[in-house]
Coordinates of C-alpha atoms in Angstrom, one line a residue:
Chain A
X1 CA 48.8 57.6 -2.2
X2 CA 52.7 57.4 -1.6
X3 CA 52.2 60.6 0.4
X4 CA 51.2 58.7 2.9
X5 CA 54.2 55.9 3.2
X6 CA 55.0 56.7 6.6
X7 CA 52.7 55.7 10.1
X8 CA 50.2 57.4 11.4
X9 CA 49.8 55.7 14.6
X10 CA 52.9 56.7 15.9
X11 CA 55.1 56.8 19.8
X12 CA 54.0 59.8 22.2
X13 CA 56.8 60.7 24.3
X14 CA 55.0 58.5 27.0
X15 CA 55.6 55.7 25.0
X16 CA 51.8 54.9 24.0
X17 CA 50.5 54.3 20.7
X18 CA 48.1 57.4 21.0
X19 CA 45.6 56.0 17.7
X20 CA 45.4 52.7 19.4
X21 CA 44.1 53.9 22.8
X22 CA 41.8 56.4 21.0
X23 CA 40.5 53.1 18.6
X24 CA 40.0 51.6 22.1
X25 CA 37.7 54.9 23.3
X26 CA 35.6 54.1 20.1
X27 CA 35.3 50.7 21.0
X28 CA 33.8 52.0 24.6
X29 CA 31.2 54.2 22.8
X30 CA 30.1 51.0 21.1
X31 CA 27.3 48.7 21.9
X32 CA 27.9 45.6 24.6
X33 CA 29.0 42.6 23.2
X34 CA 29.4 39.0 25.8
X35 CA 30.7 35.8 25.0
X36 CA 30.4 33.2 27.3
X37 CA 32.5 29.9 27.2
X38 CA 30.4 26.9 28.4
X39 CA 31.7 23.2 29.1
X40 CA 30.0 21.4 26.5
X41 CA 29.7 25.4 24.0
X42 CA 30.1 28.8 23.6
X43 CA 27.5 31.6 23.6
X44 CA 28.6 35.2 22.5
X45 CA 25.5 38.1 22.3
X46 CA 25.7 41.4 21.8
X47 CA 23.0 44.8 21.9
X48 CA 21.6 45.4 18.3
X49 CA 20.2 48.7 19.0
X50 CA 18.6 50.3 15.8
X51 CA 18.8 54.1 15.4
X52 CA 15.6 54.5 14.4
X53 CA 12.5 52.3 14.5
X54 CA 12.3 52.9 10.6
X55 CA 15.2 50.7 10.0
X56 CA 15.0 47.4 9.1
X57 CA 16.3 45.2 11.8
X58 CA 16.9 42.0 9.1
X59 CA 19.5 44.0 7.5
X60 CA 21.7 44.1 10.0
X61 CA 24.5 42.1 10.0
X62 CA 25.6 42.3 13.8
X63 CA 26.5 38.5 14.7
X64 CA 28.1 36.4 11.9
X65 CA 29.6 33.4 10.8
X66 CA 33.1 33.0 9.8
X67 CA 33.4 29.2 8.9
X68 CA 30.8 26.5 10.1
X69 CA 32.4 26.2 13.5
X70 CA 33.4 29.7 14.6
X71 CA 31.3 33.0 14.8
X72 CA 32.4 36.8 15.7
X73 CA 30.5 39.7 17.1
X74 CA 32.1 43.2 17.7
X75 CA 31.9 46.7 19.7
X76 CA 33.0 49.2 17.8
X77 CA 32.4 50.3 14.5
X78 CA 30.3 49.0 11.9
X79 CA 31.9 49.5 8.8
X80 CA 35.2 48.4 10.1
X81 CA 33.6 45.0 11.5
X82 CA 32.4 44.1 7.8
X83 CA 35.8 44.6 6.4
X84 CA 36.9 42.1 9.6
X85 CA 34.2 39.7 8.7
X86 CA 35.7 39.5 4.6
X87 CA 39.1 39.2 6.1
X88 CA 38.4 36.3 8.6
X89 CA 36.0 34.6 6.0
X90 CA 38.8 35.0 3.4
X91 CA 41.6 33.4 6.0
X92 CA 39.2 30.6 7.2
X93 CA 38.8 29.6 3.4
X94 CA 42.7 30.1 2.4
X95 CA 43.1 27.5 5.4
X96 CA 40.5 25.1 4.0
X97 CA 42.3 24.9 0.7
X98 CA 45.5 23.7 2.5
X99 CA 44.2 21.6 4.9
X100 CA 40.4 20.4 3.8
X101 CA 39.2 21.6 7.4
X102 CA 38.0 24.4 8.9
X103 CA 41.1 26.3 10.5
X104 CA 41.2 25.6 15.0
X105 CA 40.0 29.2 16.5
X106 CA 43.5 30.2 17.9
X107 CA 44.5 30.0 14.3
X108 CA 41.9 32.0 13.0
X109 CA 42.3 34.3 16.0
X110 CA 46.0 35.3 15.1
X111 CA 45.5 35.4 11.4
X112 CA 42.6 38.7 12.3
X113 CA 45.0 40.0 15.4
X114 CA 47.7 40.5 12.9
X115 CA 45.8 41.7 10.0
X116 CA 44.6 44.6 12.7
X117 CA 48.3 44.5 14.0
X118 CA 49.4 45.7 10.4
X119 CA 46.7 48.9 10.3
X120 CA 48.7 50.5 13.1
X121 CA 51.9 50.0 11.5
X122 CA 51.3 50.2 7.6
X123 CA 51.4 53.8 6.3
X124 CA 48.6 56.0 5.6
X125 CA 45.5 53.8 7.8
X126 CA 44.0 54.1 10.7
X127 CA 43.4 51.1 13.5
X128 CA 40.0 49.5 13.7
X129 CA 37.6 50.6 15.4
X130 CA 36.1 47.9 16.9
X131 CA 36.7 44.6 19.6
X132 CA 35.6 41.1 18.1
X133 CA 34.6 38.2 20.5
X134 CA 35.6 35.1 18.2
X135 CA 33.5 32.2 19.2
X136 CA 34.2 28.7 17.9
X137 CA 34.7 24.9 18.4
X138 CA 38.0 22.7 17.3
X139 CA 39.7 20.0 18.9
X140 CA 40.5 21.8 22.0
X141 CA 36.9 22.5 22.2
X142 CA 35.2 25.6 22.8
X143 CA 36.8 28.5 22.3
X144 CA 36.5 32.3 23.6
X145 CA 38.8 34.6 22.3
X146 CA 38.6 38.6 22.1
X147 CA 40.8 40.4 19.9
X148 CA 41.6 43.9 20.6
X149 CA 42.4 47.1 17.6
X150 CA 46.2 46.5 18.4
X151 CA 45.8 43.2 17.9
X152 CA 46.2 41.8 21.0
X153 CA 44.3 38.7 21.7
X154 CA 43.0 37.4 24.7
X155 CA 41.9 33.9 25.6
X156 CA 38.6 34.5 27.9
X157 CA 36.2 31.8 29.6
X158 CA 33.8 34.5 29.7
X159 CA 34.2 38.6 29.0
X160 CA 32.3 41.7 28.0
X161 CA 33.3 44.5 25.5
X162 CA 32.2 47.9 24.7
X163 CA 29.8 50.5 26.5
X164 CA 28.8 48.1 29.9
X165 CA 31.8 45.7 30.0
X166 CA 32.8 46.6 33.6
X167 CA 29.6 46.0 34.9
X168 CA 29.0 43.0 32.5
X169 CA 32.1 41.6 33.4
X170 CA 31.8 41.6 37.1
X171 CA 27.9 40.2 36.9
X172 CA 29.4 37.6 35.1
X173 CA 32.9 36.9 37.5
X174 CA 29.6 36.4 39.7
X175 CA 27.7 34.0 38.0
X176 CA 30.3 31.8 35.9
X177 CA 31.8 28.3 37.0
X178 CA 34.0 26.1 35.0
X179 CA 31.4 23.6 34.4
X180 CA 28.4 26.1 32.9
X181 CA 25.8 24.1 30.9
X182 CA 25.5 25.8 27.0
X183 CA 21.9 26.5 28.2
X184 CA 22.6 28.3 31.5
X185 CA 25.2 30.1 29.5
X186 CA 22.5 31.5 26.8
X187 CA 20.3 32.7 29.8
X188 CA 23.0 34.6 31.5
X189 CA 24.3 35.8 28.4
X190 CA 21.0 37.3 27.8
X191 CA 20.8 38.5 31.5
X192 CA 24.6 40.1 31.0
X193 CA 22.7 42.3 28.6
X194 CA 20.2 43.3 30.1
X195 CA 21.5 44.2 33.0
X196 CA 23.3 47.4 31.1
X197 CA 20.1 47.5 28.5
X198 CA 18.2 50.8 28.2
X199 CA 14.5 50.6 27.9
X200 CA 13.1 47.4 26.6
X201 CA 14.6 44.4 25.5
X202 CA 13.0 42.7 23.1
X203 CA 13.7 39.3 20.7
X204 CA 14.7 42.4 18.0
X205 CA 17.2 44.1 20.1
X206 CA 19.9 41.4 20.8
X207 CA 21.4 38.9 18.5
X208 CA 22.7 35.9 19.9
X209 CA 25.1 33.1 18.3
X210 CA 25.8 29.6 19.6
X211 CA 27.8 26.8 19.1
X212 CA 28.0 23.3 21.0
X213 CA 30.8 21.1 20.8
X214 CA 28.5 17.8 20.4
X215 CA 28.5 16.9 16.7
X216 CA 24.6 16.4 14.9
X217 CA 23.6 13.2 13.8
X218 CA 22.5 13.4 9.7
X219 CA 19.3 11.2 8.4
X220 CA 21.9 9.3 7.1
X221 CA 23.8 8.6 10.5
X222 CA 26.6 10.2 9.6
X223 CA 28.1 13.1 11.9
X224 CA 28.0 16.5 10.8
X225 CA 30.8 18.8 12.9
X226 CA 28.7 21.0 15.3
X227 CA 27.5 24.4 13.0
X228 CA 27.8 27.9 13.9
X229 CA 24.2 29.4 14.7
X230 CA 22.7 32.7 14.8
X231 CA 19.2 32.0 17.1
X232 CA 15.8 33.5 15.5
X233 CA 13.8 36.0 16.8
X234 CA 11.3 33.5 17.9
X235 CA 14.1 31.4 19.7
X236 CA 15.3 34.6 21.4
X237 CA 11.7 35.6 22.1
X238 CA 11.4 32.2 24.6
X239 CA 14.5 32.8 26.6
X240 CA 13.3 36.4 27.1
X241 CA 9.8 35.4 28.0
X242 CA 11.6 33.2 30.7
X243 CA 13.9 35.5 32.2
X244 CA 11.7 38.1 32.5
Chain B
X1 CA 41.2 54.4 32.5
X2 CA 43.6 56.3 29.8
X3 CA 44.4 59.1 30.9
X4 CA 43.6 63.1 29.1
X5 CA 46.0 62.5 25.9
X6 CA 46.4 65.2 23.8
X7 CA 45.5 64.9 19.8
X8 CA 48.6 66.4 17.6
X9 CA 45.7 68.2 15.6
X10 CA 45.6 66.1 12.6
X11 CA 42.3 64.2 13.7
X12 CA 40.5 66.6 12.2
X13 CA 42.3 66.7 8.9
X14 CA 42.6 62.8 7.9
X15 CA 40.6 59.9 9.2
X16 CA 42.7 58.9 12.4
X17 CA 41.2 59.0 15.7
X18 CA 40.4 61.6 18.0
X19 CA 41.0 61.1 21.6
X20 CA 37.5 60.2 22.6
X21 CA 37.0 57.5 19.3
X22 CA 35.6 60.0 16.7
X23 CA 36.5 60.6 13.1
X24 CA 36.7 64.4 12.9
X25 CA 36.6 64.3 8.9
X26 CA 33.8 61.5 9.1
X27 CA 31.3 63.9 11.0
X28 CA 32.3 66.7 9.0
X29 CA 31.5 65.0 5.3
X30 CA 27.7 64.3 7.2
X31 CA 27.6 68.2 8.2
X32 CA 28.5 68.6 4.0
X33 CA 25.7 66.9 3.3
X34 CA 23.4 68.8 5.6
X35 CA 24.5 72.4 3.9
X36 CA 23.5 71.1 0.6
X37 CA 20.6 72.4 1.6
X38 CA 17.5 69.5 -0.4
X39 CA 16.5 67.1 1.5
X40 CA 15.7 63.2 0.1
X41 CA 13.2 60.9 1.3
X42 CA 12.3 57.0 0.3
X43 CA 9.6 54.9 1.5
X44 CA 9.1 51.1 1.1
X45 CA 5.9 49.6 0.9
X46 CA 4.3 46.1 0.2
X47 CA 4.8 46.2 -3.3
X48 CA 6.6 49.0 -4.0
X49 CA 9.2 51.6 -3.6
X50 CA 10.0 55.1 -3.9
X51 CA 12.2 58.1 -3.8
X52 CA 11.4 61.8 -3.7
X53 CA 13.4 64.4 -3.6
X54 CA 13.6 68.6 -3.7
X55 CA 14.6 69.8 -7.8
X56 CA 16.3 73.5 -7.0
X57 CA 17.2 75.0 -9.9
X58 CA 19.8 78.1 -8.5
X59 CA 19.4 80.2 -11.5
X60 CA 16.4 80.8 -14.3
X61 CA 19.3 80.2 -17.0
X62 CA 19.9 76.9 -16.2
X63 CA 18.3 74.1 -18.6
X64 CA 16.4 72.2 -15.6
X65 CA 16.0 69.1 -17.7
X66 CA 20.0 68.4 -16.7
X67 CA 19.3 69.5 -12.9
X68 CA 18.9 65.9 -11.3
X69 CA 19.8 63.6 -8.5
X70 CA 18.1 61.1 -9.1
X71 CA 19.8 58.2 -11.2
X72 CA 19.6 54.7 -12.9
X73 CA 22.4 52.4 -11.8
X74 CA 20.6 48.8 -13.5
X75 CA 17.4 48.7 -15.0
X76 CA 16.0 47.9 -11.4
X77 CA 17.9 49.7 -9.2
X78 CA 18.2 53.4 -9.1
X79 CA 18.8 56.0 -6.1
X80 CA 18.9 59.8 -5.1
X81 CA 21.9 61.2 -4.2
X82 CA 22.3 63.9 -1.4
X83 CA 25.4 66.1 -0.7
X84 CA 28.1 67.3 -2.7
X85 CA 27.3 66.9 -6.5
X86 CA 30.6 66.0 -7.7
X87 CA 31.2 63.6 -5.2
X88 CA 27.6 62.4 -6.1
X89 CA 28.3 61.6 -9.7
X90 CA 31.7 59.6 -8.5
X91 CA 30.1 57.5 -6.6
X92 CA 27.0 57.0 -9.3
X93 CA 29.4 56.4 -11.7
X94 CA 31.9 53.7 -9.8
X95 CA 28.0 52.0 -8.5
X96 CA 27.3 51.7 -12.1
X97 CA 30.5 49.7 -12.6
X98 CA 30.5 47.7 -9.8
X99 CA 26.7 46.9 -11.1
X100 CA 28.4 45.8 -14.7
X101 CA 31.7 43.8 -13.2
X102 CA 29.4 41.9 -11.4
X103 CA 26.4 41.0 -13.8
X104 CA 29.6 40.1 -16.4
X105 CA 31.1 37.8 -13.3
X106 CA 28.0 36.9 -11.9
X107 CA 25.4 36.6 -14.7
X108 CA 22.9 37.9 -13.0
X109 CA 21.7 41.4 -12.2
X110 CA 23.2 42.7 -8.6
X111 CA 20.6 43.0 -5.9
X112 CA 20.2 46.4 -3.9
X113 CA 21.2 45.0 -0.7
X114 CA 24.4 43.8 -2.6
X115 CA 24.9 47.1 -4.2
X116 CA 24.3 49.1 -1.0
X117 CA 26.6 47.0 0.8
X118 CA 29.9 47.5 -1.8
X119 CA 29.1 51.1 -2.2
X120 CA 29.4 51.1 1.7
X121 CA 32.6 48.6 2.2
X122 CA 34.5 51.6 -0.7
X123 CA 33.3 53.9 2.0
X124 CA 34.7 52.4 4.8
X125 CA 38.0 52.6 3.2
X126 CA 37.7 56.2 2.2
X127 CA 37.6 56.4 6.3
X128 CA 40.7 54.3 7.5
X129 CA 42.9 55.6 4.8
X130 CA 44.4 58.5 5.2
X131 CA 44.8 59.4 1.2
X132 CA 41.4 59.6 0.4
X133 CA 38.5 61.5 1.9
X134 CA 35.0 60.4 2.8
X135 CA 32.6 61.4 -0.1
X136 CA 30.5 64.1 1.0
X137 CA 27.2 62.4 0.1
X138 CA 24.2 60.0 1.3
X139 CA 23.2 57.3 -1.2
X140 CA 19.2 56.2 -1.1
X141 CA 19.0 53.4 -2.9
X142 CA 16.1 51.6 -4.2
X143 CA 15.0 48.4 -6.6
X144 CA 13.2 45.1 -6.9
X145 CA 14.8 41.9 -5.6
X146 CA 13.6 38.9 -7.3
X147 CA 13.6 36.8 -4.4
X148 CA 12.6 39.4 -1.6
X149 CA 10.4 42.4 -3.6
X150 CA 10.8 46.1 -3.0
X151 CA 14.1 47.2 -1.3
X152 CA 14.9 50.7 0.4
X153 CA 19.1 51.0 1.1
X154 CA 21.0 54.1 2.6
X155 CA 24.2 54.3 2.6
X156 CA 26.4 57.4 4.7
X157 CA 29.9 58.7 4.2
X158 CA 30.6 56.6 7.8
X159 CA 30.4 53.6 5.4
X160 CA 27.3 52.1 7.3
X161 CA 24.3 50.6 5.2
X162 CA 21.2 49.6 6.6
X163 CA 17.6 48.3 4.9
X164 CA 14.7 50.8 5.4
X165 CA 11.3 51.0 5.8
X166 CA 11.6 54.3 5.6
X167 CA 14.2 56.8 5.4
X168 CA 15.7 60.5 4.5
X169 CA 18.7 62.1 4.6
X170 CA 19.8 65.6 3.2
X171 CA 19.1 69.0 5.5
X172 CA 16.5 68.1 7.3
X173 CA 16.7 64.5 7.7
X174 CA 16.0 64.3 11.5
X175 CA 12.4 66.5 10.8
X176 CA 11.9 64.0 7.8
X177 CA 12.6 60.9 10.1
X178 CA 10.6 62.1 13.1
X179 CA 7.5 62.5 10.5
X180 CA 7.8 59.2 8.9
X181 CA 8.1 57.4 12.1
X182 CA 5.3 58.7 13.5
X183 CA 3.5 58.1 10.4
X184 CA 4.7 54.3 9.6
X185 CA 4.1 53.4 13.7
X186 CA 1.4 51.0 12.8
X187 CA 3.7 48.3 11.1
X188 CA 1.4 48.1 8.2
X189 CA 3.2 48.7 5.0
X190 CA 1.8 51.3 2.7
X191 CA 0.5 50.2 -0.9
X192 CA 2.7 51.9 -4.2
X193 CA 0.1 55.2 -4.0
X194 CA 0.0 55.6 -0.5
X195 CA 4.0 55.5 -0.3
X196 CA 4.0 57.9 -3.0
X197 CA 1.7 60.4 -1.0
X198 CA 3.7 59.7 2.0
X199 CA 7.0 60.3 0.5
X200 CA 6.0 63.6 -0.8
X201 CA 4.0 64.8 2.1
X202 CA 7.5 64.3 4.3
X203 CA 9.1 67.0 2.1
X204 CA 6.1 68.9 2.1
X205 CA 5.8 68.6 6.2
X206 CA 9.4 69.1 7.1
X207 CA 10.1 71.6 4.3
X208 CA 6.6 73.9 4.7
X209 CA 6.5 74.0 1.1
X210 CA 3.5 73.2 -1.4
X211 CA 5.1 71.6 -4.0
X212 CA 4.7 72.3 -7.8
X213 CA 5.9 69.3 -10.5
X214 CA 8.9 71.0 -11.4
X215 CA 10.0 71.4 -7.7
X216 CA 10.2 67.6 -7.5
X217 CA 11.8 64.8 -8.5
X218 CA 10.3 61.5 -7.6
X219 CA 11.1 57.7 -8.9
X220 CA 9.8 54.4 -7.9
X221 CA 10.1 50.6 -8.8
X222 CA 6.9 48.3 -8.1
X223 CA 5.7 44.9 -8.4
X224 CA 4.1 45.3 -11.8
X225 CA 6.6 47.2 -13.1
X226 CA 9.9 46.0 -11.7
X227 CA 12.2 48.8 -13.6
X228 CA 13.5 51.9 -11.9
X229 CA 11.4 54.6 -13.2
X230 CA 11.8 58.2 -13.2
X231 CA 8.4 60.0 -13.1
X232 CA 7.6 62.8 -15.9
X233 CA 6.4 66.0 -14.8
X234 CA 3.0 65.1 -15.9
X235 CA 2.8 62.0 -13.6
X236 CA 4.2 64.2 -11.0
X237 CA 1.7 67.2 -11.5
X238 CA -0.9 63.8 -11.4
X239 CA 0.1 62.9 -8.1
X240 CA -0.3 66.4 -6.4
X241 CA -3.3 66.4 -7.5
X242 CA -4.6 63.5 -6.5
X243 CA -3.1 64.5 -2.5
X244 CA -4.8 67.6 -2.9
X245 CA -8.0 66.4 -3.8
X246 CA -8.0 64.1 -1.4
X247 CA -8.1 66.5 1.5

């Protein structure tokens, strides 16, 4: 193991950080992720395309929550994403400890950016292979954020990664305003994806994850803080049948 | 867009990236599992599940009662390993553990999905650091969930994991997939003896072979038993009868 103490993501004589842009390429080959950032939400999506119709599309873990208020999706690769999502998971808890509340997204956001920062620095690792889309509500209110394998992270109102983003991203420069509705934002979400989709979309072949920044009222009257949420198949299912 | 960089040859030695996003070393370990040369297939069905797999014994002087892939990790989870045997019995071993550490943390037996999804996160690591190499081997797994029934896992050296309804993986995986997908179109899940025929008629199909007992090994876990359980020769033998009598 100490064989490996020095960096393998190391200066070209260009001055790039070859492994990083290379991370980047695998990103591209990945499925397209969106994330939308409405005025009263956020909306983030992404292609869930099984290999294989024998696979079992309930054990894929493609969109997931991190804490009650923030969700992350990725392009990229799997594997690396889950070890993401026990990282983030772990942060978001370390922060409840300390301060009894889930941590604000920018937070959360920099605590993953520099965790990715330190794989193309530490010896012996590679970067990540994948882009997250960190989707969440605190008391700036909803929040967009992408975070790259370098670990760079970008603040976005709306953005695509992986396979499609350029033409995802300028189908949605044309469709996005400042003051998006959370629903409006789901449907052209959904549209962003199929737009770059091969063959049939169907309730199965996209996950989608929402949050809005208006807090539920309990049985009780109190106020829950709005919830991360993953939409079912049958959810998904209706905004298909109307865009279609 | 980047521009044509230039790799300096070590992408294909350790797990760093190759210019276009590959792992080099990650797509070799899935060729090593390919030139094992036996081929593995599992099938789920509505209350059962099992595994089947190719038993080649390379020479007459070899006791074939210690010739196996196919291996208990809790009493109701088990799996078929495919690839490199050593790094097969690693990984069965370290499986086994992480099965004990948690049932002494836990106390309560691991699930499969849980198992296949640990055995896949050590995986991942064996492909971002540099000092290790991906294990050259596929892990099927299979059990009984309490809460969710009969459970088919794979797990690959790229440290993915998905749930199956059906799956293979070995030398001739993609034949084995293209003839269970065609066959499990219909959505319907199989009952426990029609997942058994179907399970060894893949090998037989993609492998043009007419089995005997001993060229098998074959393991399932069902409703009314929910134990991993390693068939006998005899139950084999019983079972290609039964498919051959049927036609």
């Amino acid at each position: 193991m100490d064989r490996y103490s020095f960096s393998l993501t190391t200066f070209a004589p260009n001055g790039k950080l070859l492994q990083i842009e290379h991370a980047l390429a695998a990103v591209g080959n990945g499925a397209t992720s969106v994330g939308i950032k409405a005025a009263n939400g956020v909306v983030i999506a992404t292609e869930k395309k099984a290999g294989s119709s024998l696979i079992d599309v309930s054990s894929l873990e493609h969109m997931v929550m991190v804490c009650e208020s923030i969700g992350m999706v990725y392009s990229g690769m799997g594997p690396d994403f889950r070890v993401l999502v026990n990282s983030a998971r772990k942060a978001a808890q370390k922060y409840r400890r300390i301060y009894m509340e889930d941590p604000p997204v920018r937070i959360l956001v920099k605590e993953l950016a520099s965790i990715m920062q330190e794989f193309t620095q530490s010896g012996g690792v590679r970067p990540f292979g994948v882009s997250l889309l960190i989707a969440g509500v605190d008391d700036r209110g909803p929040n967009l954020y992408q975070v790259d394998p370098s670990g760079s992270y970008f603040p976005w109102k709306a953005t695509a990664i992986g396979k499609n983003m350029v033409n995802s991203k300028t189908f949605l420069e044309k469709r996005f305003d400042n003051d998006i509705d959370l629903e409006d934002a789901v449907y052209t979400a959904i549209l962003t994806l199929k737009e770059g989709f091969e063959g049939q979309m169907t309730e199965q072949s996209i996950d989608v994850g929402v949050i809005t920044t208006i807090p539920t009222t309990q049985a009780d009257g109190k106020q829950k803080p709005p919830r991360f949420q993953r939409l079912s198949p049958a959810e998904i299912k209706d905004y298909l049948s109307n865009v279609a | 867009m980047s521009s044509r960089s230039a790799s300096a040859g070590y992408d294909r030695h350790i797990t760093i990236f190759s210019p276009d996003g590959r792992l080099f070393q990650v797509e070799y370990a899935f060729k090593a599992i390919s030139n094992s040369g036996l081929t593995s297939v599992g099938v789920r069905g509505k209350d059962s599940v099992v595994i089947a797999t190719q038993k080649k014994v390379p020479d007459k002087l070899i006791d074939p009662a210690t010739v196996t892939h196919v291996f208990g990790i809790t009493p109701s989870i088990g799996c078929v390993v495919t690839g490199l045997e050593p790094d097969g019995r690693t990984q069965i071993m370290r499986a086994r553990q992480e099965a004990a550490e948690f049932k002494y943390k836990y106390a309560y037996d691991i699930t499969p999905d849980m198992l296949a999804k640990r055995m896949a996160n050590i995986n991942q690591v064996y492909t971002q650091k540099a000092f290790m190499r991906p294990l050259g081997v596929s892990m099927i797994i299979i059990g009984w969930d309490d809460e969710r029934g009969p459970q088919l896992y794979k797990t690959d050296p790229a440290g993915y994991y998905a749930g199956f309804k059906a799956t293979a993986a070995g030398a001739k995986h993609q034949e084995a997939f293209n003839f269970l997908e065609k066959k499990l179109k219909s959505d319907e899940e199989p009952n426990a003896e029609d997942s058994v025929e179907l399970a060894i008629a893949t090998l037989s199909s993609v492998l043009s072979a007419n089995f005997k007992a001993q060229d098998l090994e074959v393991a399932v876990v069902t409703k009314d038993n929910p134990v991993f359980r390693i068939l006998t020769a005899d139950e084999i033998d019983a079972e290609l009868t039964r498919i051959a009598e049927k036609d």
